Coordinates of C-alpha atoms and ligand atoms in Angstrom, one line a residue:
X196 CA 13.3 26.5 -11.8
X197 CA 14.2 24.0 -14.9
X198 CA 11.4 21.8 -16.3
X199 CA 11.3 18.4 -15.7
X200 CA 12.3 16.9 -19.5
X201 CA 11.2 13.8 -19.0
X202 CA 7.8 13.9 -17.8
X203 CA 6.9 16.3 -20.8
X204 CA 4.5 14.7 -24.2
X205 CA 6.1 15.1 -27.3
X206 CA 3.5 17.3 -27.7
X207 CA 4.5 19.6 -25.1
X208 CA 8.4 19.6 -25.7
X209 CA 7.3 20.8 -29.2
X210 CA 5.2 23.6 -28.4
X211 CA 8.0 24.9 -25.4
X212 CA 10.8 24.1 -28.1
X213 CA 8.8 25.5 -31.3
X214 CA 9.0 29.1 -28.6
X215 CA 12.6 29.0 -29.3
X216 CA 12.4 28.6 -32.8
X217 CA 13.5 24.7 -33.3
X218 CA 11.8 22.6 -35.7
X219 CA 9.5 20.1 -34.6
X220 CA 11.8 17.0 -36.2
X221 CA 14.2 18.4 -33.6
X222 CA 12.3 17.9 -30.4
X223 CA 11.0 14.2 -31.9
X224 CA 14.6 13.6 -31.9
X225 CA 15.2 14.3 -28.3
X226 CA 12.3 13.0 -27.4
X227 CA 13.2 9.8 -29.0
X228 CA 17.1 10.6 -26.9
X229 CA 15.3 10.3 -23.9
X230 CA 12.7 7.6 -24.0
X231 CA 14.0 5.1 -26.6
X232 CA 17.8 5.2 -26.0
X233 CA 17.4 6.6 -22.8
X234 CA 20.4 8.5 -22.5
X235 CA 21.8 9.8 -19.3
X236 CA 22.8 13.5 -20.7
X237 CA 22.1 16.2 -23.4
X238 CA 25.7 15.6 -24.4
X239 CA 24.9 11.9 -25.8
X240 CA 22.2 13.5 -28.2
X241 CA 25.0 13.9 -30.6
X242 CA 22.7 14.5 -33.9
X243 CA 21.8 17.8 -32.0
X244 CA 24.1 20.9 -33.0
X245 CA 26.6 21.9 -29.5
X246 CA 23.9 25.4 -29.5
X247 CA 20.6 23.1 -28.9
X248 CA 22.1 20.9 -26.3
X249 CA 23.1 23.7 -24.5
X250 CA 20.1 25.7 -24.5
X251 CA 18.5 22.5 -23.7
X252 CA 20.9 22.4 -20.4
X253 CA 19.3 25.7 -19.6
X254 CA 16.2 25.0 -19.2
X255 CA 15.5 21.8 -18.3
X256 CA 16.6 19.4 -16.1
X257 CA 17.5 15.4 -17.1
X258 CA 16.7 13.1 -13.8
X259 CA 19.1 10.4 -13.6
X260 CA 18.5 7.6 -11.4
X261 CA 21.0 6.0 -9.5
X262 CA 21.3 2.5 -8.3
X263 CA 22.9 2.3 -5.0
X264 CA 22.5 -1.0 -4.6
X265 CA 21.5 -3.9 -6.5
X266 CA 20.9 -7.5 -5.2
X267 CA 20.0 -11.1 -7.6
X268 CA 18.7 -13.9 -6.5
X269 CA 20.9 -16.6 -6.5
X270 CA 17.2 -19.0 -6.8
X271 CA 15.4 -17.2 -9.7
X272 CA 17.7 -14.3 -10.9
X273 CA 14.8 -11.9 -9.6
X274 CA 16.8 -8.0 -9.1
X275 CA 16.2 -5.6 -6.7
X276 CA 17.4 -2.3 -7.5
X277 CA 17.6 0.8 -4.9
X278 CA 17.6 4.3 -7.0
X279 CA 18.5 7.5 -5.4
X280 CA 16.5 10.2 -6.8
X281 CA 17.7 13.5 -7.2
X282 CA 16.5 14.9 -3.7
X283 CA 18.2 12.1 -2.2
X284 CA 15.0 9.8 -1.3
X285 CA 16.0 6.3 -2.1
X286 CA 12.9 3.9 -3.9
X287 CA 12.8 0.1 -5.0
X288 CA 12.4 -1.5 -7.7
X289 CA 12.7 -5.5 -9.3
X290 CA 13.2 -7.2 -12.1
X291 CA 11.4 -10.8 -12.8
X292 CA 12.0 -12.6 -15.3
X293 CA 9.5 -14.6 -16.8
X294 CA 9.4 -17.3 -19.9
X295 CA 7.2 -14.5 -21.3
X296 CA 9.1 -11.8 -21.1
X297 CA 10.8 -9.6 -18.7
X298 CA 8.7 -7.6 -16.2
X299 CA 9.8 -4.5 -14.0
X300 CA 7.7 -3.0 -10.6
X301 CA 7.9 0.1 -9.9
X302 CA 7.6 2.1 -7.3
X303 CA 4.6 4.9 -7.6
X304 CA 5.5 7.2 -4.2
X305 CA 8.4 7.7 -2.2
X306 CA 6.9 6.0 1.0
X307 CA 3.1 5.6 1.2
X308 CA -0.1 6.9 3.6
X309 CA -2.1 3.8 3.0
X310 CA -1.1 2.1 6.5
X311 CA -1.8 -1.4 5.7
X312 CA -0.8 -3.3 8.5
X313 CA 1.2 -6.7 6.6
X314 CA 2.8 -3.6 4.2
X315 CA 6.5 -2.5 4.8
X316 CA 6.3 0.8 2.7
X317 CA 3.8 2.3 4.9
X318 CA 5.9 2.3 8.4
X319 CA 6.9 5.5 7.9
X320 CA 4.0 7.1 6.3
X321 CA 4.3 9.1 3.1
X322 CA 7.4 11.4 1.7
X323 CA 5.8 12.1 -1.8
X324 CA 4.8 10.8 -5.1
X325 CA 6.8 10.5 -7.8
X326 CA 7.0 12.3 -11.0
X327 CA 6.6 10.6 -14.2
X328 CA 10.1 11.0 -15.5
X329 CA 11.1 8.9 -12.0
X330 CA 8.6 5.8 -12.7
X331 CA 9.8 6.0 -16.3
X332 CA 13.6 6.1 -15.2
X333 CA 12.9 3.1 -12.9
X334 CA 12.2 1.2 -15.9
X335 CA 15.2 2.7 -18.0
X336 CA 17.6 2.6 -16.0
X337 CA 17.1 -0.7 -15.0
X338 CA 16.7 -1.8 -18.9
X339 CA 20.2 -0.6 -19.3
X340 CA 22.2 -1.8 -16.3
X341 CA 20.7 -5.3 -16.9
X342 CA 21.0 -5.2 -20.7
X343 CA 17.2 -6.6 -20.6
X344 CA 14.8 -6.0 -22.8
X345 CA 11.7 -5.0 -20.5
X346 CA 7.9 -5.9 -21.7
X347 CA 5.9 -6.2 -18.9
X348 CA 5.5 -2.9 -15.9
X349 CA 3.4 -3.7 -13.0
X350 CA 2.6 -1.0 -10.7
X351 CA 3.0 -2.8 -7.3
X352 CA 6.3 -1.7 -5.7
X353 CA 5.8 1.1 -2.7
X354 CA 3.2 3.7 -2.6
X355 CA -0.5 4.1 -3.6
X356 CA -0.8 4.5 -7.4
X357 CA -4.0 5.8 -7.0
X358 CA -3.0 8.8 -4.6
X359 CA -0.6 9.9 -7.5
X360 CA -3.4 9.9 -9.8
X361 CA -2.5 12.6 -12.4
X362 CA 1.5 11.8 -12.8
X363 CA 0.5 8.3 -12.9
X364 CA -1.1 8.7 -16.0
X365 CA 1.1 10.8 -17.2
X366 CA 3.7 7.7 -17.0
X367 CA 1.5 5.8 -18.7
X368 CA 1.0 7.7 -21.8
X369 CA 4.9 8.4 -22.1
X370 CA 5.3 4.4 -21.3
X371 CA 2.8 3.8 -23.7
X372 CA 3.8 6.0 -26.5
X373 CA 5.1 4.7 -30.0
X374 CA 7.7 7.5 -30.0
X375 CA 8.9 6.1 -26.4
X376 CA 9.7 2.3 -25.0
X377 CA 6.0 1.8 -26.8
X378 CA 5.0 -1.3 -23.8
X379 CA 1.8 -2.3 -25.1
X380 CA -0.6 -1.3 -22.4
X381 CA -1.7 -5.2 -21.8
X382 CA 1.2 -5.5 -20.1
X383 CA 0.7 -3.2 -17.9
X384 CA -0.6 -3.9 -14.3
X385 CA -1.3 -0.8 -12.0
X386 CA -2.5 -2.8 -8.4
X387 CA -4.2 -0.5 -6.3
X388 CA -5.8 -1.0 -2.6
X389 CA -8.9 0.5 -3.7
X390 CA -9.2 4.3 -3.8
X391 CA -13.1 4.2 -5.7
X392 CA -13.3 7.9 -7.3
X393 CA -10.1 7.4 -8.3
X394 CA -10.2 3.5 -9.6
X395 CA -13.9 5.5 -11.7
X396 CA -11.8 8.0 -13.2
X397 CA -9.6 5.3 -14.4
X398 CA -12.0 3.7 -15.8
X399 CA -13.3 6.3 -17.7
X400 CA -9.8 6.8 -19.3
X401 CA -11.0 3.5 -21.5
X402 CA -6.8 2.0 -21.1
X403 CA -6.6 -1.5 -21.5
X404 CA -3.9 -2.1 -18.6
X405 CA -5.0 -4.3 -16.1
X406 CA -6.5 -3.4 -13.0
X407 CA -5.1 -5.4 -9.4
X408 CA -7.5 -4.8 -6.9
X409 CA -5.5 -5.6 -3.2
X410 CA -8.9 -7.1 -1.9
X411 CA -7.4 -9.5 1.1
X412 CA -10.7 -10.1 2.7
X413 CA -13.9 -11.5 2.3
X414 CA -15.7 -9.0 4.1
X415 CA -15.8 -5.4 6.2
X416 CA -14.5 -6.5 9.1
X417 CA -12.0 -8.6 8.3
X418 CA -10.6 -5.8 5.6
X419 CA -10.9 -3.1 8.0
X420 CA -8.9 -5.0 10.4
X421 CA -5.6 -5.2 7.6
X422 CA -6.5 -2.0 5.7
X423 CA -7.5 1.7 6.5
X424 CA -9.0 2.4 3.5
X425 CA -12.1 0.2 4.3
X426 CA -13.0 2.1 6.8
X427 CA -13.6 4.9 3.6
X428 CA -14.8 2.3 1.5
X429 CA -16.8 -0.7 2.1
X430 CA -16.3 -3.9 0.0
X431 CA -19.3 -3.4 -1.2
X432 CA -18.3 0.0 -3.1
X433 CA -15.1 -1.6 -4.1
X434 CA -16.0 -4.3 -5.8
X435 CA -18.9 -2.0 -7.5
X436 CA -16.4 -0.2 -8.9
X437 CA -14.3 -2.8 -10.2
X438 CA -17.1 -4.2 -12.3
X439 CA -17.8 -0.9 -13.6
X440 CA -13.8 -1.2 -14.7
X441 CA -14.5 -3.9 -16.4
X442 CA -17.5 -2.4 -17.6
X443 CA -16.0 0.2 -19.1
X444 CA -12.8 -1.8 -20.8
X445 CA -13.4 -5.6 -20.8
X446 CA -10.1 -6.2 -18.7
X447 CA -10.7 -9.1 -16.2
X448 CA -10.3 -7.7 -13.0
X449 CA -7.6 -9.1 -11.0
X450 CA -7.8 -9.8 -7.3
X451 CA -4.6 -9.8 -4.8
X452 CA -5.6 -11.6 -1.7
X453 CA -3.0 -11.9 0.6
X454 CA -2.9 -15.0 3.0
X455 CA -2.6 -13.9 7.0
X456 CA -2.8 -17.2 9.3
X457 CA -5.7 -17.3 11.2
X458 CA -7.1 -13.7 9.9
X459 CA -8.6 -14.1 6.4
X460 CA -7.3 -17.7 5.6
X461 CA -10.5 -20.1 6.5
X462 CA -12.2 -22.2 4.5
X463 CA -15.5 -19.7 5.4
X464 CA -13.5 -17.0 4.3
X465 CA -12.8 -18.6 0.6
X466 CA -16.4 -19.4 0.9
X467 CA -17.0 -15.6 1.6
X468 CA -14.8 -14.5 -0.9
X469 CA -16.7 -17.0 -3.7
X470 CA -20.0 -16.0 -3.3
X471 CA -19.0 -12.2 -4.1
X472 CA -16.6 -13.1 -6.7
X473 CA -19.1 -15.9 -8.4
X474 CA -20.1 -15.5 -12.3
X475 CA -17.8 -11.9 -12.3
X476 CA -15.3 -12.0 -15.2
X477 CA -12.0 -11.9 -12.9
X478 CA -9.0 -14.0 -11.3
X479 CA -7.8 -14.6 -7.7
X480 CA -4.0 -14.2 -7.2
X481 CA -3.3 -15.9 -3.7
X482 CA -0.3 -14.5 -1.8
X483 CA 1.3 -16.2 1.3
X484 CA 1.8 -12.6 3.2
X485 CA 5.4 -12.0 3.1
X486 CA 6.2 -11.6 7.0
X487 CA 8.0 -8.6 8.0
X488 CA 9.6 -7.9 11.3
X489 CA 7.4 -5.0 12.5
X490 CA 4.4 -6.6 12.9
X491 CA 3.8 -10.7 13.8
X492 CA 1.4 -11.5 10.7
X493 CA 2.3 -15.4 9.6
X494 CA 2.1 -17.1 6.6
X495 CA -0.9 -19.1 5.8
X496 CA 0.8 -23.0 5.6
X497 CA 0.5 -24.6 2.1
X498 CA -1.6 -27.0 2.9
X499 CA -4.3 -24.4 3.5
X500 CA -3.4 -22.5 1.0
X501 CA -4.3 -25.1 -1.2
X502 CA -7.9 -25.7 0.6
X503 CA -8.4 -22.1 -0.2
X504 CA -7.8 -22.2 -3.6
X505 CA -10.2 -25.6 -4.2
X506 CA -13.4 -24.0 -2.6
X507 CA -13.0 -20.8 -4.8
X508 CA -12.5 -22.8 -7.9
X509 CA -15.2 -25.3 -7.2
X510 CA -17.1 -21.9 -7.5
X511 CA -15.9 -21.5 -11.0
X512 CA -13.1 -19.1 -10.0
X513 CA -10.0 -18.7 -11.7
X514 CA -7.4 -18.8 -8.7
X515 CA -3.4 -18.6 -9.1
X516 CA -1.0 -19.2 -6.1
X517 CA 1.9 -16.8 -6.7
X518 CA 5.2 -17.6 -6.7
X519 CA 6.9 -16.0 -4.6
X520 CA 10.4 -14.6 -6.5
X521 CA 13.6 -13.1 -4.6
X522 CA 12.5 -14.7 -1.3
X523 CA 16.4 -14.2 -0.6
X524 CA 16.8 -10.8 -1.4
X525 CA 13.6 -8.9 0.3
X526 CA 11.5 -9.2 -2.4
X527 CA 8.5 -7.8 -0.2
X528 CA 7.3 -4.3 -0.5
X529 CA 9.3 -1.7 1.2
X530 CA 12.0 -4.0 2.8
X531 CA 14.9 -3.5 1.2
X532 CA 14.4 0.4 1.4
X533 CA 13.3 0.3 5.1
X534 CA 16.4 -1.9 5.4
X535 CA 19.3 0.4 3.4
X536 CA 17.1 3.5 5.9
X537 CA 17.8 1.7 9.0
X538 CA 21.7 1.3 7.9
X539 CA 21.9 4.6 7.1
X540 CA 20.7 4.9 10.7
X541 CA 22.4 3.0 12.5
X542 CA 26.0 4.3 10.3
X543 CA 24.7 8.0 11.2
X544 CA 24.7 7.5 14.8
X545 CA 27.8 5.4 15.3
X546 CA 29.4 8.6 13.9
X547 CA 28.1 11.0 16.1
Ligands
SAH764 N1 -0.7 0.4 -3.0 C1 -0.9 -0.6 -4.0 C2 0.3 -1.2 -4.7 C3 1.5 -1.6 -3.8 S1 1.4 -3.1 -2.9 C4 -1.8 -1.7 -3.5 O1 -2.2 -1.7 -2.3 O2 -2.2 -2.6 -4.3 C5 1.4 -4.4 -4.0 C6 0.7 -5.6 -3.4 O3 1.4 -6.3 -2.3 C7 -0.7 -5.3 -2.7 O4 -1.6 -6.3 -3.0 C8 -0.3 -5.3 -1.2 O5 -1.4 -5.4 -0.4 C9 0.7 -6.5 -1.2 N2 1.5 -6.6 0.0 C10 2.2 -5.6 0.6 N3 2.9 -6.0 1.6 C11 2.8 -7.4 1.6 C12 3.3 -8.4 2.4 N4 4.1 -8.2 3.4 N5 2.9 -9.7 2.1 C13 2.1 -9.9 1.1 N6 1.6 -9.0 0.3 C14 1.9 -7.7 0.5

């Protein structure tokens, strides 16, 4: 089977290529090929003699992305992007842009085994995570079809970041690298729903991305009620862990809490929510829940989103309402994928 070119370090494609007898300037150069200009094929590296590229061909394998669809948001310019990957799994992927920069999510699995109930990319459980080379290619390819210079990655689009532990930080140290697109790892956000040996290990990794912890409730029940994993962990264990994250690399935590009408939107519940969040060193990032046809969660209205927001700041919390981008293109988790799946359904059997 070929290797996987684009999830290998530098160092590693210079100890495989040094076995062949090429210089070490040579597999920077590739290296560089692939991350930097991101090129599609071995036949674009054209300072590489005809012989290199096409031992290179022999042994390893270039993933290419493809976008099979691509919608923009006639309100904010927000992109979706569908990829194919090379087994033929289709992943999502956006592009927001913001005054301070440009900022791509990416998906982290192909599906996801979390089951939280308000989530799209869990319907269907989990097909597999992704390599590094195909969180890196989101990024890429979508730099080069938009002609956008990307600065910001937030890990927030389908799956469970945490549950691809070791090719997630593989990504990050090719997406961090100063022979690669070198994103400053501040602007990187990895959100996870709170997986604690893994958010520890993390920690002790001493990055300075930011950590998004989906908390969404104020207590047990409540959390146990929108997310399976607190039954494995309580809030208590979570939130231990996330001060130990900040601990261990003075990034503000940030909190997702997303807003579910009568579930976890009460002024008691902001009240909850304060007293555990009070004197920490983090920020609250309020999310109406995006509403999606499988399930009959509804949107907290403004008005009480705004109630909620004023009781946590009279705590001294720093709070944000998101805005919510690409309403009109199915800018929520795992819709436009569960959408393209079901017409791909629905196409299949008219056929038969
Ligand atoms: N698995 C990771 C990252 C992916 S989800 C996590 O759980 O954090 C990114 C964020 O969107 C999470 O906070 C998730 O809880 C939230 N989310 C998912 N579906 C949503 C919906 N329909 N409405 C609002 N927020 C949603």
């Amino acid at each position: 089977m070929k290797k996987d070119i684009k999830s290998l370090s530098l160092a590693e494609l210079e100890s495989d290529l040094e076995k062949l007898g090429v210089k070490s300037f040579r597999a920077k150069q590739i290296y560089q090929w692939l991350h930097q200009k991101q090129v599609t094929s071995f036949d674009q590296m054209t300072n590489l003699s005809k012989e290199l590229r096409e031992q290179c061909k022999q042994i390893y394998e270039l993933p290419i992305l493809e976008a099979v669809e691509i919608k923009t948001s006639a309100i904010d310019g927000t992109q979706k992007y569908l990829f194919q990957l090379a087994d033929g799994n289709v992943i999502e992927s956006v592009l927001m842009k913001y005054k301070h920069g440009n900022s791509v999510c990416i998906s982290s699995q192909v599906g996801c085994r979390m089951g939280c109930r308000f989530c799209a990319s869990t319907l269907d459980g989990l097909e597999r995570g992704l390599k590094p080379s195909e969180m890196l290619e989101q990024i890429y390819r979508i730099s080069q079809i938009s002609k956008e210079r990307v600065s910001h990655v937030v890990i927030m689009g389908t799956g469970e970041p945490m549950d691809n532990y070791d090719s997630v930080l593989k990504f990050l140290s090719l997406l961090t690298d100063q022979d690669g697109l070198l994103i400053s790892q501040r602007n990187i956000t990895l959100s996870t729903c709170g997986l604690v040996p893994e958010i520890r290990k993390l920690a002790q990794e001493h990055l300075q991305i930011t950590l998004a912890l989906s908390l969404h409730a104020p207590n047990n029940t409540i959390r146990e009620r929108l997310m399976p994993v607190a039954n494995r962990y309580s809030i208590e264990e979570v939130l231990e862990v996330c001060w130990y994250y900040f601990q261990e690399t003075g990034r503000r935590i940030s909190f997702e809490y997303s807003l579910v009408q009568g579930v976890n939107d009460r002024k008691e519940h902001a009240a909850e929510l304060a007293k555990r969040l009070r004197g920490r060193n983090c920020h609250v990032n309020l999310i109406p829940v995006n509403p999606i046809k499988e399930r009959d969660f509804r949107q907290t209205r403004q008005a009480e989103v705004l109630e909620f927001k004023k009781v946590l700041e009279k705590n001294g919390i720093n709070v944000t309402i998101r805005r919510e981008m690409g309403r009109d293109i199915q800018g929520a988790c795992g819709q436009l994928r569960k959408g393209y799946q079901e017409r791909q359904q629905s196409t299949k059997e008219g056929e038969e």
